[in-house]
CSV table of N, CA and C in Angstrom, one decimal:
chain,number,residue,atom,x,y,z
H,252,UNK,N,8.8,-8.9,42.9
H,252,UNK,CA,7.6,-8.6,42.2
H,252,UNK,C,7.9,-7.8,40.9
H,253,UNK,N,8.7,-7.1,41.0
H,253,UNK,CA,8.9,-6.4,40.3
H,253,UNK,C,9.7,-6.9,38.6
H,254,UNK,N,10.7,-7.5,39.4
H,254,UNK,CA,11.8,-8.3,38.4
H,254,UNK,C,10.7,-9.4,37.7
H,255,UNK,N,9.7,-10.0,38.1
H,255,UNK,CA,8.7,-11.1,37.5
H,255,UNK,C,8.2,-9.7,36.4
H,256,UNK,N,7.5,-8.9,36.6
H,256,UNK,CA,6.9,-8.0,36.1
H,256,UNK,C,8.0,-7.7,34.7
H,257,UNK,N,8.9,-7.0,35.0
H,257,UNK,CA,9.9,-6.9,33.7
H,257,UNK,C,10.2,-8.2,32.5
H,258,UNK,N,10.4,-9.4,33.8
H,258,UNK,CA,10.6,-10.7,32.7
H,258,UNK,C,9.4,-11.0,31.7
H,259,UNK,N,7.9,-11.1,32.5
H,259,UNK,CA,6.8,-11.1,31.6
H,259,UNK,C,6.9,-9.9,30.4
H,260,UNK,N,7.0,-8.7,30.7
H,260,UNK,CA,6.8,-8.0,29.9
H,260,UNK,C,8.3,-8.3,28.5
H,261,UNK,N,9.6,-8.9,29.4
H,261,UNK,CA,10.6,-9.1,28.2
H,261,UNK,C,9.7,-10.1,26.9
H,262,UNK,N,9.0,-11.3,27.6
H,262,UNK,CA,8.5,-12.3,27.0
H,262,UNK,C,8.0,-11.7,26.2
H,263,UNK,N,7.1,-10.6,26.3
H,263,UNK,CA,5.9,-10.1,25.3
H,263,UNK,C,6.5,-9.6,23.9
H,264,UNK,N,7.9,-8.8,24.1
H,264,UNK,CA,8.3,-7.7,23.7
H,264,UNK,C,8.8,-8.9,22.5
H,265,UNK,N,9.8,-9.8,23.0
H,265,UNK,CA,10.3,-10.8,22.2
H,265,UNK,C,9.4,-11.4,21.4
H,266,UNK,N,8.0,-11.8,21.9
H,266,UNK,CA,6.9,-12.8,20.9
H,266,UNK,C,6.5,-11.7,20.0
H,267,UNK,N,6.5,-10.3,20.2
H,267,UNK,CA,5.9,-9.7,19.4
H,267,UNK,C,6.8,-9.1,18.2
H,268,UNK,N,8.6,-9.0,18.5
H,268,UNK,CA,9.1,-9.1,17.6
H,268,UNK,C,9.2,-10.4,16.5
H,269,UNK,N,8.9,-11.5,17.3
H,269,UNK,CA,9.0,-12.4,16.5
H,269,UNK,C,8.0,-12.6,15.2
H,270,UNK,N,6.7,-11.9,16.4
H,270,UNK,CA,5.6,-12.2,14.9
H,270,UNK,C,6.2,-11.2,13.6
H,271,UNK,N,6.5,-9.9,14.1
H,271,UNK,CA,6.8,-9.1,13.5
H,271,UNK,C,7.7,-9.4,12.6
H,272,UNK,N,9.0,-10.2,12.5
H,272,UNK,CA,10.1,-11.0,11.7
H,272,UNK,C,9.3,-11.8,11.0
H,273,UNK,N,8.7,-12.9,11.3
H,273,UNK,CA,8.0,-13.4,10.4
H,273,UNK,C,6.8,-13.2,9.5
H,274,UNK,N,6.1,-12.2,10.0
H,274,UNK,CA,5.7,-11.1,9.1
H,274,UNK,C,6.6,-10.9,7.6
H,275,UNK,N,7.6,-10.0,8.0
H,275,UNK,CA,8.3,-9.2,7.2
H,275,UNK,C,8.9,-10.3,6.2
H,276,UNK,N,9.5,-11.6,6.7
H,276,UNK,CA,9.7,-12.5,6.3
H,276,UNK,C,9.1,-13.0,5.2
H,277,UNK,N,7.7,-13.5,5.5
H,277,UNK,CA,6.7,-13.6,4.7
H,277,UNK,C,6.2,-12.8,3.4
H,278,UNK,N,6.8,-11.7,4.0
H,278,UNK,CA,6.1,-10.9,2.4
H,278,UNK,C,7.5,-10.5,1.5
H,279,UNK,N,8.7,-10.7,2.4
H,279,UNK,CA,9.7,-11.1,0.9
H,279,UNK,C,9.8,-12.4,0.6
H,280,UNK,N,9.2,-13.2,1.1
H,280,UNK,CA,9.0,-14.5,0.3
H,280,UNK,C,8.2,-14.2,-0.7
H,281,UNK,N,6.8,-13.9,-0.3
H,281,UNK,CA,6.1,-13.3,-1.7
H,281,UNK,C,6.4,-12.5,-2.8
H,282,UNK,N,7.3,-11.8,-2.4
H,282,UNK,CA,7.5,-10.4,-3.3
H,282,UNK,C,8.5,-11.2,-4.3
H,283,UNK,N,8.9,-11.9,-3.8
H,283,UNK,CA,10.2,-13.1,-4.4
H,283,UNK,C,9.1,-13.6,-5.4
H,284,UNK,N,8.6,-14.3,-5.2
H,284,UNK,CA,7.9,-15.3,-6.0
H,284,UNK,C,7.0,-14.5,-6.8
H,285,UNK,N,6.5,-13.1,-6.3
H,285,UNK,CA,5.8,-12.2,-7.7
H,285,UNK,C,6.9,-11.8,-8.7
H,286,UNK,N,8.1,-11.6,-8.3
H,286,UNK,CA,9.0,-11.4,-9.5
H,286,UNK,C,9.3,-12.1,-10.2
H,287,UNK,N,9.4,-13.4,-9.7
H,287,UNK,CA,10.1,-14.6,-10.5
H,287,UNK,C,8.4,-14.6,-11.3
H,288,UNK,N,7.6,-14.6,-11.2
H,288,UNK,CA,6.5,-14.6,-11.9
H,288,UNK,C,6.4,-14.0,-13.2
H,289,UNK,N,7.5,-12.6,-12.9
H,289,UNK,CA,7.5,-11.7,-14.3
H,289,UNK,C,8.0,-12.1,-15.6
């Protein structure tokens, strides 16, 4: 029970770094493209 309980919570931890990477991702893409803009 327990080991299920850690695995779910690994899943979470991982999806939420992921958004988080692609986030951060995301806005050096943009920051890229507002420079090249200057």
């Amino acid at each position: 029970m327990l080991l299920k309980d850690i695995d779910e919570h690994r899943k979470q931890i991982d999806y939420f770094f992921g958004e988080v990477k692609a986030f951060n991702l995301k806005n050096i893409h943009d920051r890229k493209k507002q420079l090249n803009n200057y």
